[in-house]
Amino acid sequence: MTTLTGNAKLAGVIGHPVTHSLSPRLHGYWLYEHAIDGAYVPLSVHPDDLREVLPALMKMGFAGVNLTLPHKELALAMVDTLDSDAKAAGAVNTIIFKDGVIHGRNTDVYGCMQNLKQGAVTLASYKEHALVIGAGGAARAVCVGLKQEGFKKISVTNRTPDRLEKLKSHLPYISTIPWEARHGLASVSLLINTTSLGMKGQDALDLSLEKLPQQSLVYDIVYNPLETPLLAEARRRGNQTVDGLGMLLWQAKPGFEQWFGVEPTVSAQLRAHVMKGLA
Ligand code: ATR
């Protein structure tokens, strides 16, 4: 750990709970790598206190914070400015304090797409039809990113129809697919799981890949385990796969750059270091 001076730059992650966050480990790696006089700390904050805590952190000299569950949507109404991705995704995951102003950004959209581009060198060949499983906050960020990347058709399916309709009202360009029809994957070129299914301790996603073309790409935003049952099955039948850890790494980059003034690299060494923190 680098020794801090009185000039140290400060940032952190606000969650409730925050104990499982890998962000301190991730940012700590970059701080050490670049010998930066700075710290990135976990901050456990109850959702009822977020409105008070943000201006207080700014007054204490923090450069900014990341937000994780359950704060990302709450923070929309607590910041002074929103970037276009935060508006479109309906969530803030990165905050920058500057000159007394609280800036809200969403870097999950960028993180998700960067991960996809790095994982699938020829993303252009998968842009015909993306099917997104799930309609929560993560799905919304993914759909916004897919639209920006020029995917021709973006379909979404979700267990709870009301939530699917709500997503459609925010993002009218998506097509909705009834949950019962989710196995019909014959026209799907990119399949993305945005639900928590497949995560350690959870059931696997109930989805038959039988009809999915072998040349399609399968992406799971779950990263613990790195190879979810969905990705294992996809790999077994010959589909290219992308795991979710890269999204966590890439979404962190813009915030670090803003707070600490250094452009960090998402390297294999960083990935290995963060992987060691997976419980
Ligand atoms: P996040 O912000 O990470 O996306 P979320 O908003 O809680 O988290 O969304 C979780 C998603 O996982 C939802 O699409 C949810 O489906 P419902 O809207 O039907 O709840 C989906 N999900 C969670 N558990 C599920 C299960 N057992 N079967 C199917 N979908 C599930």
mmCIF file of C-alpha atoms and ligand atoms in Angstrom:
data_model
loop_
_atom_site.group_PDB
_atom_site.id
_atom_site.type_symbol
_atom_site.label_atom_id
_atom_site.label_comp_id
_atom_site.label_asym_id
_atom_site.label_seq_id
_atom_site.Cartn_x
_atom_site.Cartn_y
_atom_site.Cartn_z
ATOM 1 C CA MET A 1 0.000 0.000 0.000
ATOM 2 C CA THR A 2 1.193 3.479 -0.878
ATOM 3 C CA THR A 3 1.718 5.802 2.109
ATOM 4 C CA LEU A 4 -0.899 8.554 2.185
ATOM 5 C CA THR A 5 -0.083 12.229 2.639
ATOM 6 C CA GLY A 6 -2.363 15.073 3.624
ATOM 7 C CA ASN A 7 -2.950 15.645 -0.091
ATOM 8 C CA ALA A 8 -4.295 12.144 -0.737
ATOM 9 C CA LYS A 9 -7.183 11.921 -3.198
ATOM 10 C CA LEU A 10 -10.195 10.036 -1.884
ATOM 11 C CA ALA A 11 -12.880 7.909 -3.514
ATOM 12 C CA GLY A 12 -14.915 4.862 -2.573
ATOM 13 C CA VAL A 13 -17.935 2.676 -3.169
ATOM 14 C CA ILE A 14 -21.277 3.155 -1.440
ATOM 15 C CA GLY A 15 -23.403 0.045 -0.972
ATOM 16 C CA HIS A 16 -25.752 -1.582 1.508
ATOM 17 C CA PRO A 17 -24.285 -4.053 2.184
ATOM 18 C CA VAL A 18 -20.886 -3.262 0.733
ATOM 19 C CA THR A 19 -18.822 -6.092 2.219
ATOM 20 C CA HIS A 20 -18.848 -8.204 -0.968
ATOM 21 C CA SER A 21 -17.830 -5.394 -3.305
ATOM 22 C CA LEU A 22 -14.734 -6.126 -5.380
ATOM 23 C CA SER A 23 -14.290 -2.433 -6.241
ATOM 24 C CA PRO A 24 -11.843 -1.609 -3.380
ATOM 25 C CA ARG A 25 -9.654 -4.510 -4.548
ATOM 26 C CA LEU A 26 -9.900 -3.346 -8.157
ATOM 27 C CA HIS A 27 -9.165 0.341 -7.577
ATOM 28 C CA GLY A 28 -6.551 -0.565 -4.948
ATOM 29 C CA TYR A 29 -4.632 -2.463 -7.631
ATOM 30 C CA TRP A 30 -4.529 0.575 -9.920
ATOM 31 C CA LEU A 31 -3.608 2.946 -7.051
ATOM 32 C CA TYR A 32 -0.674 0.712 -6.179
ATOM 33 C CA GLU A 33 0.325 0.149 -9.808
ATOM 34 C CA HIS A 34 0.562 3.895 -10.417
ATOM 35 C CA ALA A 35 1.934 4.749 -6.927
ATOM 36 C CA ILE A 36 -0.885 7.257 -6.467
ATOM 37 C CA ASP A 37 -1.283 9.236 -3.273
ATOM 38 C CA GLY A 38 -4.901 8.201 -2.841
ATOM 39 C CA ALA A 39 -7.377 5.748 -1.302
ATOM 40 C CA TYR A 40 -10.557 3.987 -2.398
ATOM 41 C CA VAL A 41 -12.681 2.783 0.524
ATOM 42 C CA PRO A 42 -15.872 0.760 1.103
ATOM 43 C CA LEU A 43 -18.690 2.899 2.527
ATOM 44 C CA SER A 44 -21.705 1.137 4.025
ATOM 45 C CA VAL A 45 -24.589 3.607 3.764
ATOM 46 C CA HIS A 46 -28.285 2.919 4.387
ATOM 47 C CA PRO A 47 -30.469 4.032 1.439
ATOM 48 C CA ASP A 48 -32.337 6.462 3.741
ATOM 49 C CA ASP A 49 -29.050 8.286 4.382
ATOM 50 C CA LEU A 50 -27.754 8.608 0.823
ATOM 51 C CA ARG A 51 -29.201 12.096 0.283
ATOM 52 C CA GLU A 52 -27.296 13.383 3.311
ATOM 53 C CA VAL A 53 -24.112 11.427 2.698
ATOM 54 C CA LEU A 54 -23.371 12.588 -0.878
ATOM 55 C CA PRO A 55 -23.019 16.324 -0.102
ATOM 56 C CA ALA A 56 -21.176 15.430 3.125
ATOM 57 C CA LEU A 57 -18.579 13.394 1.201
ATOM 58 C CA MET A 58 -18.165 16.313 -1.183
ATOM 59 C CA LYS A 59 -17.569 18.653 1.766
ATOM 60 C CA MET A 60 -15.024 16.187 3.149
ATOM 61 C CA GLY A 61 -13.029 16.487 -0.041
ATOM 62 C CA PHE A 62 -13.863 13.209 -1.755
ATOM 63 C CA ALA A 63 -13.256 13.268 -5.510
ATOM 64 C CA GLY A 64 -16.208 10.955 -6.071
ATOM 65 C CA VAL A 65 -17.754 7.554 -5.433
ATOM 66 C CA ASN A 66 -19.158 4.499 -7.115
ATOM 67 C CA LEU A 67 -22.654 3.360 -6.220
ATOM 68 C CA THR A 68 -23.783 -0.223 -6.002
ATOM 69 C CA LEU A 69 -26.983 -1.943 -4.822
ATOM 70 C CA PRO A 70 -29.435 -0.558 -3.762
ATOM 71 C CA HIS A 71 -28.357 3.003 -4.574
ATOM 72 C CA LYS A 72 -28.010 3.203 -8.347
ATOM 73 C CA GLU A 73 -31.591 4.215 -9.120
ATOM 74 C CA LEU A 74 -32.151 6.227 -5.928
ATOM 75 C CA ALA A 75 -29.237 8.500 -6.766
ATOM 76 C CA LEU A 76 -30.876 9.735 -9.990
ATOM 77 C CA ALA A 77 -32.823 12.315 -7.978
ATOM 78 C CA MET A 78 -29.861 13.279 -5.770
ATOM 79 C CA VAL A 79 -27.334 14.515 -8.300
ATOM 80 C CA ASP A 80 -27.078 17.922 -9.999
ATOM 81 C CA THR A 81 -26.228 16.646 -13.486
ATOM 82 C CA LEU A 82 -26.756 13.369 -15.328
ATOM 83 C CA ASP A 83 -24.826 12.185 -18.367
ATOM 84 C CA SER A 84 -26.751 10.751 -21.319
ATOM 85 C CA ASP A 85 -26.066 7.104 -20.375
ATOM 86 C CA ALA A 86 -27.344 7.668 -16.820
ATOM 87 C CA LYS A 87 -30.516 9.212 -18.232
ATOM 88 C CA ALA A 88 -31.019 6.400 -20.733
ATOM 89 C CA ALA A 89 -30.159 3.604 -18.290
ATOM 90 C CA GLY A 90 -32.163 5.202 -15.453
ATOM 91 C CA ALA A 91 -29.298 4.608 -13.019
ATOM 92 C CA VAL A 92 -26.132 6.242 -11.675
ATOM 93 C CA ASN A 93 -23.103 4.115 -10.779
ATOM 94 C CA THR A 94 -20.361 6.757 -10.783
ATOM 95 C CA ILE A 95 -20.375 10.150 -9.048
ATOM 96 C CA ILE A 96 -17.884 12.947 -9.530
ATOM 97 C CA PHE A 97 -17.728 15.891 -7.138
ATOM 98 C CA LYS A 98 -16.407 18.992 -8.820
ATOM 99 C CA ASP A 99 -16.581 22.663 -7.792
ATOM 100 C CA GLY A 100 -19.517 22.045 -5.449
ATOM 101 C CA VAL A 101 -21.516 20.142 -8.094
ATOM 102 C CA ILE A 102 -22.554 16.466 -7.904
ATOM 103 C CA HIS A 103 -22.225 14.860 -11.329
ATOM 104 C CA GLY A 104 -23.980 11.519 -11.927
ATOM 105 C CA ARG A 105 -22.706 9.174 -14.614
ATOM 106 C CA ASN A 106 -23.453 5.674 -15.773
ATOM 107 C CA THR A 107 -20.390 3.695 -16.799
ATOM 108 C CA ASP A 108 -22.124 0.290 -16.734
ATOM 109 C CA VAL A 109 -23.267 0.859 -20.330
ATOM 110 C CA TYR A 110 -19.659 1.501 -21.395
ATOM 111 C CA GLY A 111 -18.352 -1.363 -19.222
ATOM 112 C CA CYS A 112 -20.762 -3.880 -20.633
ATOM 113 C CA MET A 113 -20.031 -2.997 -24.254
ATOM 114 C CA GLN A 114 -16.263 -2.779 -23.780
ATOM 115 C CA ASN A 115 -16.325 -6.251 -22.261
ATOM 116 C CA LEU A 116 -18.304 -7.559 -25.206
ATOM 117 C CA LYS A 117 -15.956 -5.919 -27.726
ATOM 118 C CA GLN A 118 -12.850 -7.246 -26.004
ATOM 119 C CA GLY A 119 -14.334 -10.715 -25.598
ATOM 120 C CA ALA A 120 -15.724 -10.993 -29.131
ATOM 121 C CA VAL A 121 -13.227 -9.537 -31.570
ATOM 122 C CA THR A 122 -15.753 -9.621 -34.407
ATOM 123 C CA LEU A 123 -18.740 -8.075 -32.657
ATOM 124 C CA ALA A 124 -20.024 -6.852 -36.037
ATOM 125 C CA SER A 125 -20.965 -10.402 -37.002
ATOM 126 C CA TYR A 126 -23.332 -10.742 -34.016
ATOM 127 C CA LYS A 127 -25.386 -7.576 -34.538
ATOM 128 C CA GLU A 128 -28.402 -9.133 -36.256
ATOM 129 C CA HIS A 129 -30.500 -10.036 -33.208
ATOM 130 C CA ALA A 130 -29.675 -9.767 -29.515
ATOM 131 C CA LEU A 131 -31.893 -11.485 -26.950
ATOM 132 C CA VAL A 132 -31.630 -10.113 -23.416
ATOM 133 C CA ILE A 133 -32.829 -12.323 -20.553
ATOM 134 C CA GLY A 134 -34.160 -10.249 -17.644
ATOM 135 C CA ALA A 135 -35.686 -6.777 -17.355
ATOM 136 C CA GLY A 136 -34.047 -5.265 -14.256
ATOM 137 C CA GLY A 137 -31.509 -2.462 -13.949
ATOM 138 C CA ALA A 138 -28.702 -4.450 -15.548
ATOM 139 C CA ALA A 139 -30.895 -5.338 -18.543
ATOM 140 C CA ARG A 140 -31.665 -1.685 -19.079
ATOM 141 C CA ALA A 141 -27.980 -0.719 -19.213
ATOM 142 C CA VAL A 142 -27.300 -3.631 -21.587
ATOM 143 C CA CYS A 143 -30.144 -2.619 -23.948
ATOM 144 C CA VAL A 144 -28.913 0.995 -24.032
ATOM 145 C CA GLY A 145 -25.420 -0.240 -24.933
ATOM 146 C CA LEU A 146 -26.668 -2.624 -27.624
ATOM 147 C CA LYS A 147 -28.689 0.172 -29.211
ATOM 148 C CA GLN A 148 -25.627 2.456 -29.222
ATOM 149 C CA GLU A 149 -23.591 -0.311 -30.855
ATOM 150 C CA GLY A 150 -26.122 -0.528 -33.672
ATOM 151 C CA PHE A 151 -27.705 -3.929 -33.022
ATOM 152 C CA LYS A 152 -30.473 -4.369 -35.596
ATOM 153 C CA LYS A 153 -32.973 -6.091 -33.333
ATOM 154 C CA ILE A 154 -33.008 -6.128 -29.523
ATOM 155 C CA SER A 155 -35.465 -8.512 -27.873
ATOM 156 C CA VAL A 156 -36.056 -8.889 -24.153
ATOM 157 C CA THR A 157 -37.792 -11.642 -22.201
ATOM 158 C CA ASN A 158 -38.609 -11.641 -18.492
ATOM 159 C CA ARG A 159 -40.363 -13.902 -15.995
ATOM 160 C CA THR A 160 -42.632 -11.075 -14.764
ATOM 161 C CA PRO A 161 -44.570 -9.551 -17.706
ATOM 162 C CA ASP A 162 -45.291 -6.222 -15.926
ATOM 163 C CA ARG A 163 -41.609 -5.534 -15.537
ATOM 164 C CA LEU A 164 -41.035 -6.315 -19.199
ATOM 165 C CA GLU A 165 -43.747 -3.851 -20.211
ATOM 166 C CA LYS A 166 -42.222 -1.212 -17.923
ATOM 167 C CA LEU A 167 -38.865 -1.666 -19.648
ATOM 168 C CA LYS A 168 -40.549 -1.390 -23.053
ATOM 169 C CA SER A 169 -42.166 1.909 -22.013
ATOM 170 C CA HIS A 170 -38.692 3.306 -21.219
ATOM 171 C CA LEU A 171 -36.977 1.793 -24.269
ATOM 172 C CA PRO A 172 -39.587 1.638 -27.043
ATOM 173 C CA TYR A 173 -37.061 0.192 -29.527
ATOM 174 C CA ILE A 174 -36.981 -3.214 -27.817
ATOM 175 C CA SER A 175 -39.175 -6.166 -28.853
ATOM 176 C CA THR A 176 -40.700 -8.197 -26.046
ATOM 177 C CA ILE A 177 -40.839 -11.982 -25.985
ATOM 178 C CA PRO A 178 -43.111 -13.909 -23.575
ATOM 179 C CA TRP A 179 -41.150 -15.842 -20.948
ATOM 180 C CA GLU A 180 -42.713 -19.136 -22.143
ATOM 181 C CA ALA A 181 -41.304 -18.509 -25.653
ATOM 182 C CA ARG A 182 -37.714 -17.881 -24.491
ATOM 183 C CA HIS A 183 -36.349 -21.197 -25.820
ATOM 184 C CA GLY A 184 -37.012 -20.221 -29.467
ATOM 185 C CA LEU A 185 -33.487 -19.027 -30.168
ATOM 186 C CA ALA A 186 -33.147 -19.888 -33.890
ATOM 187 C CA SER A 187 -32.731 -16.251 -35.017
ATOM 188 C CA VAL A 188 -30.612 -15.094 -32.056
ATOM 189 C CA SER A 189 -27.020 -14.036 -32.830
ATOM 190 C CA LEU A 190 -26.202 -12.735 -29.318
ATOM 191 C CA LEU A 191 -27.739 -14.145 -26.143
ATOM 192 C CA ILE A 192 -27.226 -12.176 -22.913
ATOM 193 C CA ASN A 193 -28.207 -13.206 -19.390
ATOM 194 C CA THR A 194 -28.763 -10.184 -17.134
ATOM 195 C CA THR A 195 -30.565 -12.042 -14.338
ATOM 196 C CA SER A 196 -28.820 -13.245 -11.210
ATOM 197 C CA LEU A 197 -29.559 -16.869 -12.145
ATOM 198 C CA GLY A 198 -26.417 -18.965 -12.381
ATOM 199 C CA MET A 199 -24.736 -16.992 -9.625
ATOM 200 C CA LYS A 200 -23.135 -18.947 -6.778
ATOM 201 C CA GLY A 201 -25.891 -20.156 -4.451
ATOM 202 C CA GLN A 202 -28.664 -19.497 -7.017
ATOM 203 C CA ASP A 203 -30.484 -21.802 -9.427
ATOM 204 C CA ALA A 204 -29.209 -22.039 -12.983
ATOM 205 C CA LEU A 205 -31.090 -20.189 -15.723
ATOM 206 C CA ASP A 206 -33.758 -22.490 -17.146
ATOM 207 C CA LEU A 207 -33.048 -22.045 -20.856
ATOM 208 C CA SER A 208 -32.627 -24.649 -23.580
ATOM 209 C CA LEU A 209 -29.885 -23.753 -26.059
ATOM 210 C CA GLU A 210 -30.996 -26.483 -28.455
ATOM 211 C CA LYS A 211 -32.242 -24.040 -31.116
ATOM 212 C CA LEU A 212 -29.412 -21.502 -30.763
ATOM 213 C CA PRO A 213 -27.172 -21.417 -33.865
ATOM 214 C CA GLN A 214 -23.657 -22.651 -33.106
ATOM 215 C CA GLN A 215 -22.083 -19.458 -34.462
ATOM 216 C CA SER A 216 -23.994 -17.261 -31.963
ATOM 217 C CA LEU A 217 -22.293 -15.547 -29.044
ATOM 218 C CA VAL A 218 -23.372 -16.119 -25.437
ATOM 219 C CA TYR A 219 -22.665 -13.482 -22.788
ATOM 220 C CA ASP A 220 -23.439 -13.789 -19.079
ATOM 221 C CA ILE A 221 -23.087 -10.729 -16.853
ATOM 222 C CA VAL A 222 -22.813 -12.994 -13.779
ATOM 223 C CA TYR A 223 -19.129 -13.344 -12.826
ATOM 224 C CA ASN A 224 -19.218 -15.550 -9.752
ATOM 225 C CA PRO A 225 -18.628 -18.266 -10.869
ATOM 226 C CA LEU A 226 -16.780 -17.079 -13.966
ATOM 227 C CA GLU A 227 -18.188 -19.983 -15.932
ATOM 228 C CA THR A 228 -21.902 -20.129 -15.141
ATOM 229 C CA PRO A 229 -23.961 -23.213 -16.099
ATOM 230 C CA LEU A 230 -25.213 -21.183 -19.106
ATOM 231 C CA LEU A 231 -21.683 -20.450 -20.341
ATOM 232 C CA ALA A 232 -20.546 -24.023 -19.671
ATOM 233 C CA GLU A 233 -23.396 -25.391 -21.777
ATOM 234 C CA ALA A 234 -22.761 -22.827 -24.545
ATOM 235 C CA ARG A 235 -19.060 -23.654 -24.646
ATOM 236 C CA ARG A 236 -19.778 -27.390 -24.643
ATOM 237 C CA ARG A 237 -21.918 -27.056 -27.779
ATOM 238 C CA GLY A 238 -19.386 -24.841 -29.551
ATOM 239 C CA ASN A 239 -20.688 -21.286 -29.031
ATOM 240 C CA GLN A 240 -18.246 -18.474 -28.336
ATOM 241 C CA THR A 241 -18.746 -17.096 -24.800
ATOM 242 C CA VAL A 242 -17.955 -13.937 -22.808
ATOM 243 C CA ASP A 243 -18.019 -13.904 -19.000
ATOM 244 C CA GLY A 244 -19.157 -11.007 -16.834
ATOM 245 C CA LEU A 245 -15.976 -10.085 -14.955
ATOM 246 C CA GLY A 246 -14.775 -7.729 -17.681
ATOM 247 C CA MET A 247 -17.883 -5.569 -17.238
ATOM 248 C CA LEU A 248 -16.895 -4.934 -13.618
ATOM 249 C CA LEU A 249 -13.335 -4.067 -14.662
ATOM 250 C CA TRP A 250 -14.251 -1.775 -17.564
ATOM 251 C CA GLN A 251 -17.024 0.134 -15.760
ATOM 252 C CA ALA A 252 -14.422 1.150 -13.145
ATOM 253 C CA LYS A 253 -12.062 2.817 -15.623
ATOM 254 C CA PRO A 254 -13.809 6.180 -16.298
ATOM 255 C CA GLY A 255 -14.302 6.895 -12.573
ATOM 256 C CA PHE A 256 -10.698 6.119 -11.686
ATOM 257 C CA GLU A 257 -9.486 8.386 -14.457
ATOM 258 C CA GLN A 258 -11.664 11.277 -13.258
ATOM 259 C CA TRP A 259 -10.863 10.930 -9.551
ATOM 260 C CA PHE A 260 -7.165 10.124 -9.659
ATOM 261 C CA GLY A 261 -6.087 11.737 -12.953
ATOM 262 C CA VAL A 262 -4.473 8.633 -14.460
ATOM 263 C CA GLU A 263 -5.867 6.473 -17.260
ATOM 264 C CA PRO A 264 -5.683 2.903 -15.911
ATOM 265 C CA THR A 265 -5.352 -0.272 -17.979
ATOM 266 C CA VAL A 266 -7.690 -3.241 -17.854
ATOM 267 C CA SER A 267 -4.980 -5.882 -18.005
ATOM 268 C CA ALA A 268 -4.785 -9.645 -17.551
ATOM 269 C CA GLN A 269 -2.911 -8.977 -14.286
ATOM 270 C CA LEU A 270 -5.760 -6.800 -12.980
ATOM 271 C CA ARG A 271 -8.242 -9.499 -13.925
ATOM 272 C CA ALA A 272 -6.214 -12.165 -12.103
ATOM 273 C CA HIS A 273 -5.915 -9.929 -9.022
ATOM 274 C CA VAL A 274 -9.675 -9.263 -8.893
ATOM 275 C CA MET A 275 -10.436 -12.961 -9.489
ATOM 276 C CA LYS A 276 -8.571 -13.811 -6.294
ATOM 277 C CA GLY A 277 -11.201 -11.771 -4.425
ATOM 278 C CA LEU A 278 -14.081 -13.940 -5.679
ATOM 279 C CA ALA A 279 -15.401 -15.835 -2.651
HETATM 280 P P1 ATR B 1 -30.410 -5.939 -11.511
HETATM 281 O O1 ATR B 1 -30.544 -4.493 -11.159
HETATM 282 O O2 ATR B 1 -29.083 -6.545 -11.152
HETATM 283 O O3 ATR B 1 -30.808 -6.225 -12.916
HETATM 284 P P2 ATR B 1 -32.975 -6.675 -10.517
HETATM 285 O O4 ATR B 1 -33.454 -5.313 -10.898
HETATM 286 O O5 ATR B 1 -33.403 -7.224 -9.211
HETATM 287 O O6 ATR B 1 -31.406 -6.724 -10.528
HETATM 288 O O7 ATR B 1 -33.380 -7.700 -11.690
HETATM 289 C C1 ATR B 1 -33.192 -9.064 -11.598
HETATM 290 C C2 ATR B 1 -33.680 -9.776 -12.868
HETATM 291 O O8 ATR B 1 -33.482 -11.173 -12.652
HETATM 292 C C3 ATR B 1 -35.154 -9.577 -13.164
HETATM 293 O O9 ATR B 1 -35.332 -9.585 -14.560
HETATM 294 C C4 ATR B 1 -35.771 -10.814 -12.527
HETATM 295 O O10 ATR B 1 -37.004 -11.201 -13.080
HETATM 296 P P3 ATR B 1 -38.415 -10.708 -12.430
HETATM 297 O O11 ATR B 1 -38.640 -9.331 -12.984
HETATM 298 O O12 ATR B 1 -39.397 -11.701 -12.900
HETATM 299 O O13 ATR B 1 -38.218 -10.726 -10.942
HETATM 300 C C5 ATR B 1 -34.731 -11.843 -12.855
HETATM 301 N N1 ATR B 1 -34.842 -13.006 -11.989
HETATM 302 C C6 ATR B 1 -34.439 -13.127 -10.702
HETATM 303 N N2 ATR B 1 -34.700 -14.364 -10.237
HETATM 304 C C7 ATR B 1 -35.313 -15.041 -11.244
HETATM 305 C C8 ATR B 1 -35.835 -16.389 -11.402
HETATM 306 N N3 ATR B 1 -35.787 -17.281 -10.389
HETATM 307 N N4 ATR B 1 -36.367 -16.737 -12.605
HETATM 308 C C9 ATR B 1 -36.415 -15.839 -13.614
HETATM 309 N N5 ATR B 1 -35.950 -14.576 -13.541
HETATM 310 C C10 ATR B 1 -35.398 -14.184 -12.380
#
